[in-house]
PDB file of C-alpha atoms in Angstrom:
ATOM      1  CA  GLY A   6      -0.141  -0.140   0.003  1.00  0.00           C
ATOM      2  CA  ALA A   7       1.010   3.527  -0.180  1.00  0.00           C
ATOM      3  CA  GLY A   8       1.449   4.129   3.727  1.00  0.00           C
ATOM      4  CA  VAL A   9       1.347   2.452   6.682  1.00  0.00           C
ATOM      5  CA  SER A  10      -1.892   0.830   7.920  1.00  0.00           C
ATOM      6  CA  GLN A  11      -3.458   0.232  11.252  1.00  0.00           C
ATOM      7  CA  SER A  12      -6.682  -1.193  12.311  1.00  0.00           C
ATOM      8  CA  PRO A  13      -8.953  -0.646  13.931  1.00  0.00           C
ATOM      9  CA  SER A  14      -8.578   3.147  14.123  1.00  0.00           C
ATOM     10  CA  ASN A  15     -10.475   2.909  17.309  1.00  0.00           C
ATOM     11  CA  LYS A  16     -11.294   0.002  20.020  1.00  0.00           C
ATOM     12  CA  VAL A  17     -13.171  -0.127  22.988  1.00  0.00           C
ATOM     13  CA  THR A  18     -13.047  -2.840  25.233  1.00  0.00           C
ATOM     14  CA  GLU A  19     -13.697  -3.974  28.584  1.00  0.00           C
ATOM     15  CA  LYS A  20     -11.304  -4.574  31.119  1.00  0.00           C
ATOM     16  CA  GLY A  21      -9.884  -7.857  31.388  1.00  0.00           C
ATOM     17  CA  LYS A  22     -10.966  -8.831  27.625  1.00  0.00           C
ATOM     18  CA  ASP A  23      -7.742  -9.471  25.092  1.00  0.00           C
ATOM     19  CA  VAL A  24      -7.392  -7.209  21.929  1.00  0.00           C
ATOM     20  CA  GLU A  25      -5.396  -7.324  18.973  1.00  0.00           C
ATOM     21  CA  LEU A  26      -3.883  -4.478  16.824  1.00  0.00           C
ATOM     22  CA  ARG A  27      -3.142  -4.765  13.308  1.00  0.00           C
ATOM     23  CA  CYS A  28      -0.317  -3.088  11.259  1.00  0.00           C
ATOM     24  CA  ASP A  29       0.098  -3.312   7.517  1.00  0.00           C
ATOM     25  CA  PRO A  30       3.510  -1.918   7.070  1.00  0.00           C
ATOM     26  CA  ILE A  31       5.000  -0.444   3.783  1.00  0.00           C
ATOM     27  CA  SER A  32       5.799  -2.951   1.395  1.00  0.00           C
ATOM     28  CA  GLY A  33       9.540  -3.613   1.282  1.00  0.00           C
ATOM     29  CA  HIS A  34      10.037  -2.409   4.584  1.00  0.00           C
ATOM     30  CA  THR A  35      12.182  -4.540   6.618  1.00  0.00           C
ATOM     31  CA  ALA A  36      11.805  -2.643   9.841  1.00  0.00           C
ATOM     32  CA  LEU A  37       8.585  -2.396  12.231  1.00  0.00           C
ATOM     33  CA  TYR A  38       7.997  -0.519  15.197  1.00  0.00           C
ATOM     34  CA  TRP A  39       5.312  -0.391  17.734  1.00  0.00           C
ATOM     35  CA  TYR A  40       5.073   2.735  20.218  1.00  0.00           C
ATOM     36  CA  ARG A  41       2.534   3.432  22.781  1.00  0.00           C
ATOM     37  CA  GLN A  42       1.283   7.340  23.359  1.00  0.00           C
ATOM     38  CA  SER A  43      -0.700   7.998  26.440  1.00  0.00           C
ATOM     39  CA  LEU A  44      -2.884  11.089  26.523  1.00  0.00           C
ATOM     40  CA  GLY A  45      -0.601  14.100  26.526  1.00  0.00           C
ATOM     41  CA  GLN A  46       2.655  12.111  26.994  1.00  0.00           C
ATOM     42  CA  GLY A  47       5.450  11.148  24.616  1.00  0.00           C
ATOM     43  CA  LEU A  48       6.046   7.953  22.681  1.00  0.00           C
ATOM     44  CA  GLU A  49       7.064   4.958  24.464  1.00  0.00           C
ATOM     45  CA  PHE A  50       8.706   2.561  22.719  1.00  0.00           C
ATOM     46  CA  LEU A  51       7.364  -0.992  22.845  1.00  0.00           C
ATOM     47  CA  ILE A  52       8.818  -3.379  20.425  1.00  0.00           C
ATOM     48  CA  TYR A  53      11.176  -3.651  17.023  1.00  0.00           C
ATOM     49  CA  PHE A  54      11.254  -5.949  14.358  1.00  0.00           C
ATOM     50  CA  GLN A  55      14.341  -5.899  12.002  1.00  0.00           C
ATOM     51  CA  GLY A  56      13.957  -8.624   8.909  1.00  0.00           C
ATOM     52  CA  ASN A  57      14.553 -12.279  10.347  1.00  0.00           C
ATOM     53  CA  SER A  58      16.119 -10.849  13.443  1.00  0.00           C
ATOM     54  CA  ALA A  59      14.868 -11.688  16.896  1.00  0.00           C
ATOM     55  CA  PRO A  60      12.656  -9.124  18.033  1.00  0.00           C
ATOM     56  CA  ASP A  61      13.692  -6.120  20.508  1.00  0.00           C
ATOM     57  CA  LYS A  62      11.044  -6.486  22.983  1.00  0.00           C
ATOM     58  CA  SER A  63      12.814  -4.553  25.778  1.00  0.00           C
ATOM     59  CA  GLY A  64       9.773  -1.866  25.889  1.00  0.00           C
ATOM     60  CA  LEU A  65       6.933  -4.111  26.487  1.00  0.00           C
ATOM     61  CA  PRO A  66       5.502  -3.165  29.874  1.00  0.00           C
ATOM     62  CA  SER A  67       4.444  -6.242  30.901  1.00  0.00           C
ATOM     63  CA  ASP A  68       4.024 -10.077  29.861  1.00  0.00           C
ATOM     64  CA  ARG A  69       0.473  -9.209  29.140  1.00  0.00           C
ATOM     65  CA  PHE A  70       1.568  -7.464  25.946  1.00  0.00           C
ATOM     66  CA  SER A  71       3.165  -9.449  22.841  1.00  0.00           C
ATOM     67  CA  ALA A  72       3.712  -8.780  19.189  1.00  0.00           C
ATOM     68  CA  GLU A  73       4.187 -10.923  16.181  1.00  0.00           C
ATOM     69  CA  ARG A  74       5.338 -10.403  12.746  1.00  0.00           C
ATOM     70  CA  THR A  75       4.575 -12.902  10.304  1.00  0.00           C
ATOM     71  CA  GLY A  76       6.029 -13.525   7.000  1.00  0.00           C
ATOM     72  CA  GLY A  77       8.250 -10.331   7.769  1.00  0.00           C
ATOM     73  CA  SER A  78       5.103  -8.054   6.997  1.00  0.00           C
ATOM     74  CA  VAL A  79       2.017  -7.625   8.680  1.00  0.00           C
ATOM     75  CA  SER A  80       2.315  -7.145  12.619  1.00  0.00           C
ATOM     76  CA  THR A  81      -0.265  -8.129  15.485  1.00  0.00           C
ATOM     77  CA  LEU A  82       0.200  -6.161  18.963  1.00  0.00           C
ATOM     78  CA  THR A  83      -1.893  -8.564  21.497  1.00  0.00           C
ATOM     79  CA  ILE A  84      -2.623  -6.993  25.032  1.00  0.00           C
ATOM     80  CA  GLN A  85      -4.075  -9.819  27.104  1.00  0.00           C
ATOM     81  CA  ARG A  86      -6.315  -8.991  30.225  1.00  0.00           C
ATOM     82  CA  THR A  87      -6.572  -5.569  29.175  1.00  0.00           C
ATOM     83  CA  GLN A  88      -6.266  -2.769  31.961  1.00  0.00           C
ATOM     84  CA  GLN A  89      -7.812   0.604  32.262  1.00  0.00           C
ATOM     85  CA  GLU A  90      -3.987   1.902  32.075  1.00  0.00           C
ATOM     86  CA  ASP A  91      -3.378   0.261  28.731  1.00  0.00           C
ATOM     87  CA  SER A  92      -5.610   2.869  27.319  1.00  0.00           C
ATOM     88  CA  ALA A  93      -3.725   5.094  24.836  1.00  0.00           C
ATOM     89  CA  VAL A  94      -2.896   5.201  21.194  1.00  0.00           C
ATOM     90  CA  TYR A  95      -0.705   2.743  19.704  1.00  0.00           C
ATOM     91  CA  LEU A  96       1.299   3.781  16.937  1.00  0.00           C
ATOM     92  CA  CYS A  97       3.179   1.343  14.514  1.00  0.00           C
ATOM     93  CA  ALA A  98       5.860   2.764  11.978  1.00  0.00           C
ATOM     94  CA  SER A  99       7.942   0.939   9.348  1.00  0.00           C
ATOM     95  CA  SER A 100      11.196   1.850   7.395  1.00  0.00           C
ATOM     96  CA  ARG A 101      13.868   0.429   5.397  1.00  0.00           C
ATOM     97  CA  HIS A 102      16.923  -0.847   7.314  1.00  0.00           C
ATOM     98  CA  ARG A 103      18.330   2.595   9.072  1.00  0.00           C
ATOM     99  CA  ASP A 104      16.439   4.677   6.752  1.00  0.00           C
ATOM    100  CA  GLU A 105      13.355   7.128   6.647  1.00  0.00           C
ATOM    101  CA  ALA A 106      10.669   5.787   8.956  1.00  0.00           C
ATOM    102  CA  PHE A 107       6.715   6.409   8.374  1.00  0.00           C
ATOM    103  CA  PHE A 108       3.944   6.076  10.909  1.00  0.00           C
ATOM    104  CA  GLY A 109       0.516   4.855  10.863  1.00  0.00           C
ATOM    105  CA  GLN A 110      -2.292   7.010  11.915  1.00  0.00           C
ATOM    106  CA  GLY A 111      -2.625   4.766  15.347  1.00  0.00           C
ATOM    107  CA  THR A 112      -5.306   2.880  16.794  1.00  0.00           C
ATOM    108  CA  ARG A 113      -6.759   4.612  20.025  1.00  0.00           C
ATOM    109  CA  LEU A 114      -7.528   1.918  22.646  1.00  0.00           C
ATOM    110  CA  THR A 115     -10.043   2.426  25.321  1.00  0.00           C
ATOM    111  CA  VAL A 116     -10.575   0.179  28.263  1.00  0.00           C
ATOM    112  CA  VAL A 117     -13.596   0.747  30.040  1.00  0.00           C
TER     113      VAL A 117
ATOM    114  CA  LYS B  17      20.850   4.272  27.484  1.00  0.00           C
ATOM    115  CA  GLN B  18      20.173   6.984  24.908  1.00  0.00           C
ATOM    116  CA  GLU B  19      17.937   9.808  26.460  1.00  0.00           C
ATOM    117  CA  VAL B  20      16.506  12.512  23.788  1.00  0.00           C
ATOM    118  CA  THR B  21      15.852  15.984  25.188  1.00  0.00           C
ATOM    119  CA  GLN B  22      13.842  18.834  23.482  1.00  0.00           C
ATOM    120  CA  ILE B  23      14.018  22.562  24.237  1.00  0.00           C
ATOM    121  CA  PRO B  24      11.793  24.336  24.737  1.00  0.00           C
ATOM    122  CA  ALA B  25       8.997  22.569  25.687  1.00  0.00           C
ATOM    123  CA  ALA B  26       6.356  24.854  23.982  1.00  0.00           C
ATOM    124  CA  LEU B  27       7.003  27.838  21.904  1.00  0.00           C
ATOM    125  CA  SER B  28       4.386  30.590  20.976  1.00  0.00           C
ATOM    126  CA  VAL B  29       5.391  33.174  18.363  1.00  0.00           C
ATOM    127  CA  PRO B  30       3.577  35.612  15.684  1.00  0.00           C
ATOM    128  CA  GLU B  31       3.470  34.553  12.087  1.00  0.00           C
ATOM    129  CA  GLY B  32       6.013  35.223  10.030  1.00  0.00           C
ATOM    130  CA  GLU B  33       8.580  34.817  12.692  1.00  0.00           C
ATOM    131  CA  ASN B  34      11.728  32.426  11.895  1.00  0.00           C
ATOM    132  CA  LEU B  35      12.532  29.988  14.827  1.00  0.00           C
ATOM    133  CA  VAL B  36      14.674  27.194  16.025  1.00  0.00           C
ATOM    134  CA  LEU B  37      13.824  23.862  17.733  1.00  0.00           C
ATOM    135  CA  ASN B  38      16.424  22.171  19.856  1.00  0.00           C
ATOM    136  CA  CYS B  39      17.062  18.455  20.282  1.00  0.00           C
ATOM    137  CA  SER B  40      19.887  17.010  22.297  1.00  0.00           C
ATOM    138  CA  PHE B  41      20.785  13.203  22.807  1.00  0.00           C
ATOM    139  CA  THR B  42      23.263  11.432  25.177  1.00  0.00           C
ATOM    140  CA  ASP B  43      24.612   8.737  22.826  1.00  0.00           C
ATOM    141  CA  SER B  44      26.218  10.290  20.070  1.00  0.00           C
ATOM    142  CA  ALA B  45      27.160   6.804  18.314  1.00  0.00           C
ATOM    143  CA  ILE B  46      24.126   7.452  15.853  1.00  0.00           C
ATOM    144  CA  TYR B  47      23.509   6.819  12.221  1.00  0.00           C
ATOM    145  CA  ASN B  48      21.027   9.261  11.698  1.00  0.00           C
ATOM    146  CA  LEU B  49      17.953  11.339  13.080  1.00  0.00           C
ATOM    147  CA  GLN B  50      14.515  11.905  12.387  1.00  0.00           C
ATOM    148  CA  TRP B  51      12.213  15.089  12.844  1.00  0.00           C
ATOM    149  CA  PHE B  52       8.628  14.514  12.836  1.00  0.00           C
ATOM    150  CA  ARG B  53       5.531  16.441  12.933  1.00  0.00           C
ATOM    151  CA  GLN B  54       2.244  15.508  15.235  1.00  0.00           C
ATOM    152  CA  ASP B  55      -0.963  17.392  14.995  1.00  0.00           C
ATOM    153  CA  PRO B  56      -3.303  16.709  17.580  1.00  0.00           C
ATOM    154  CA  GLY B  57      -4.953  13.319  17.518  1.00  0.00           C
ATOM    155  CA  LYS B  58      -3.352  12.467  14.674  1.00  0.00           C
ATOM    156  CA  GLY B  59      -0.222  10.205  13.566  1.00  0.00           C
ATOM    157  CA  LEU B  60       3.343  11.376  12.804  1.00  0.00           C
ATOM    158  CA  THR B  61       4.641  12.854   9.906  1.00  0.00           C
ATOM    159  CA  SER B  62       7.974  12.634   8.710  1.00  0.00           C
ATOM    160  CA  LEU B  63       9.703  15.897   7.934  1.00  0.00           C
ATOM    161  CA  LEU B  64      13.494  15.452   7.460  1.00  0.00           C
ATOM    162  CA  LEU B  65      15.947  12.517   7.855  1.00  0.00           C
ATOM    163  CA  ILE B  66      19.698  13.471   8.401  1.00  0.00           C
ATOM    164  CA  GLN B  67      22.298  10.740   8.076  1.00  0.00           C
ATOM    165  CA  SER B  68      25.220  10.838  10.184  1.00  0.00           C
ATOM    166  CA  SER B  69      27.512  11.696   7.280  1.00  0.00           C
ATOM    167  CA  GLN B  70      25.644  14.585   6.788  1.00  0.00           C
ATOM    168  CA  ARG B  71      25.621  17.874   8.697  1.00  0.00           C
ATOM    169  CA  GLU B  72      22.162  19.336   7.231  1.00  0.00           C
ATOM    170  CA  GLN B  73      18.942  18.630   5.290  1.00  0.00           C
ATOM    171  CA  THR B  74      16.414  20.860   3.810  1.00  0.00           C
ATOM    172  CA  SER B  75      12.787  20.803   2.718  1.00  0.00           C
ATOM    173  CA  GLY B  76      10.979  23.967   1.755  1.00  0.00           C
ATOM    174  CA  ARG B  77      11.124  26.235   4.784  1.00  0.00           C
ATOM    175  CA  LEU B  78      12.685  23.735   7.200  1.00  0.00           C
ATOM    176  CA  ASN B  79      16.198  23.030   7.577  1.00  0.00           C
ATOM    177  CA  ALA B  80      17.614  20.533  10.194  1.00  0.00           C
ATOM    178  CA  SER B  81      21.106  20.605  11.342  1.00  0.00           C
ATOM    179  CA  LEU B  82      23.117  17.643  12.943  1.00  0.00           C
ATOM    180  CA  ASP B  83      26.288  18.165  15.148  1.00  0.00           C
ATOM    181  CA  LYS B  84      26.981  14.674  15.887  1.00  0.00           C
ATOM    182  CA  SER B  85      29.833  14.991  18.303  1.00  0.00           C
ATOM    183  CA  SER B  86      28.162  17.113  20.553  1.00  0.00           C
ATOM    184  CA  GLY B  87      24.711  15.296  20.382  1.00  0.00           C
ATOM    185  CA  ARG B  88      22.680  18.030  19.256  1.00  0.00           C
ATOM    186  CA  SER B  89      19.846  18.806  16.267  1.00  0.00           C
ATOM    187  CA  THR B  90      18.344  21.803  15.698  1.00  0.00           C
ATOM    188  CA  LEU B  91      15.108  22.484  13.307  1.00  0.00           C
ATOM    189  CA  TYR B  92      14.913  25.741  11.570  1.00  0.00           C
ATOM    190  CA  ILE B  93      11.568  26.950  10.447  1.00  0.00           C
ATOM    191  CA  ALA B  94      11.547  30.090   8.197  1.00  0.00           C
ATOM    192  CA  ALA B  95       8.742  32.527   7.912  1.00  0.00           C
ATOM    193  CA  SER B  96       6.241  30.529  10.165  1.00  0.00           C
ATOM    194  CA  GLN B  97       2.723  29.876   9.472  1.00  0.00           C
ATOM    195  CA  PRO B  98      -0.275  29.126  11.340  1.00  0.00           C
ATOM    196  CA  GLY B  99      -0.452  25.968   9.790  1.00  0.00           C
ATOM    197  CA  ASP B 100       2.953  25.216  11.148  1.00  0.00           C
ATOM    198  CA  SER B 101       0.974  24.879  14.640  1.00  0.00           C
ATOM    199  CA  ALA B 102       2.115  21.329  15.840  1.00  0.00           C
ATOM    200  CA  THR B 103       4.395  19.516  18.153  1.00  0.00           C
ATOM    201  CA  TYR B 104       7.699  18.615  16.730  1.00  0.00           C
ATOM    202  CA  LEU B 105       9.712  15.313  17.684  1.00  0.00           C
ATOM    203  CA  CYS B 106      13.125  14.239  16.911  1.00  0.00           C
ATOM    204  CA  ALA B 107      14.021  10.756  17.133  1.00  0.00           C
ATOM    205  CA  VAL B 108      17.453   8.551  17.160  1.00  0.00           C
ATOM    206  CA  PRO B 109      18.216   5.038  17.364  1.00  0.00           C
ATOM    207  CA  SER B 110      18.719   3.568  20.787  1.00  0.00           C
ATOM    208  CA  THR B 111      22.264   2.288  19.797  1.00  0.00           C
ATOM    209  CA  TYR B 112      24.563   2.245  16.461  1.00  0.00           C
ATOM    210  CA  ASN B 113      23.522  -1.505  15.944  1.00  0.00           C
ATOM    211  CA  ASN B 114      19.782  -0.625  16.655  1.00  0.00           C
ATOM    212  CA  ASN B 115      17.284   1.125  14.427  1.00  0.00           C
ATOM    213  CA  ASP B 116      14.577   1.295  17.118  1.00  0.00           C
ATOM    214  CA  MET B 117      13.795   5.273  17.226  1.00  0.00           C
ATOM    215  CA  ARG B 118      13.692   7.023  20.900  1.00  0.00           C
ATOM    216  CA  PHE B 119      11.959  10.224  20.893  1.00  0.00           C
ATOM    217  CA  GLY B 120      12.015  13.224  22.731  1.00  0.00           C
ATOM    218  CA  ALA B 121       8.896  14.802  24.449  1.00  0.00           C
ATOM    219  CA  GLY B 122       8.545  17.342  21.794  1.00  0.00           C
ATOM    220  CA  THR B 123       8.130  20.890  21.269  1.00  0.00           C
ATOM    221  CA  ARG B 124       4.439  22.179  21.274  1.00  0.00           C
ATOM    222  CA  LEU B 125       4.627  25.020  18.426  1.00  0.00           C
ATOM    223  CA  THR B 126       1.963  27.844  18.277  1.00  0.00           C
ATOM    224  CA  VAL B 127       2.072  30.221  15.383  1.00  0.00           C
ATOM    225  CA  LYS B 128      -0.335  33.047  15.925  1.00  0.00           C
ATOM    226  CA  PRO B 129      -1.691  34.673  13.154  1.00  0.00           C
TER     227      PRO B 129
END
């Protein structure tokens, strides 16, 4: 596609439920990043994929968070047993290796 | 651990002024630095990417410079317009071997008509 696509754009879920957020990177981009932005805050790094290398998971805040990238393309961020503090905008970006990164429009997650 | 600081946190200027936004980072072993803008409720838009071998990049009214040895970058905006109002973010890799970007907290710019 022309840009990074994220779905859904908005998600409201009940506390304790699991959610899956999807990111479709730009075709040919080997690097994919997930960030979280809470209201009025900066970008918090979550996880980074580069080609076939092991992902850098150092930013995941707890073991309730996990992410996969299948076939080096689409990525899914899963949050299990959601809590109210998980409410935020989840942003995905992709790039060629060591090149300009492009962001999607984000998924706004609200846990009620 | 790479830490990125942006000064000022907020800036308000009248239309037409030239302005400079600052970004500093603690680990100078980077291979690039990227500037973004974020409009309220939106994702990030890439403005400029500077490779470590470059000292500056220009795009229209924007000029970004990079002084890797001192751990600093500046974003210069010429003849500011109300449409430039947004939050400006700089990002650098966490280490030389990684491409995961670490962000500053941003500068919130308001350009008054």
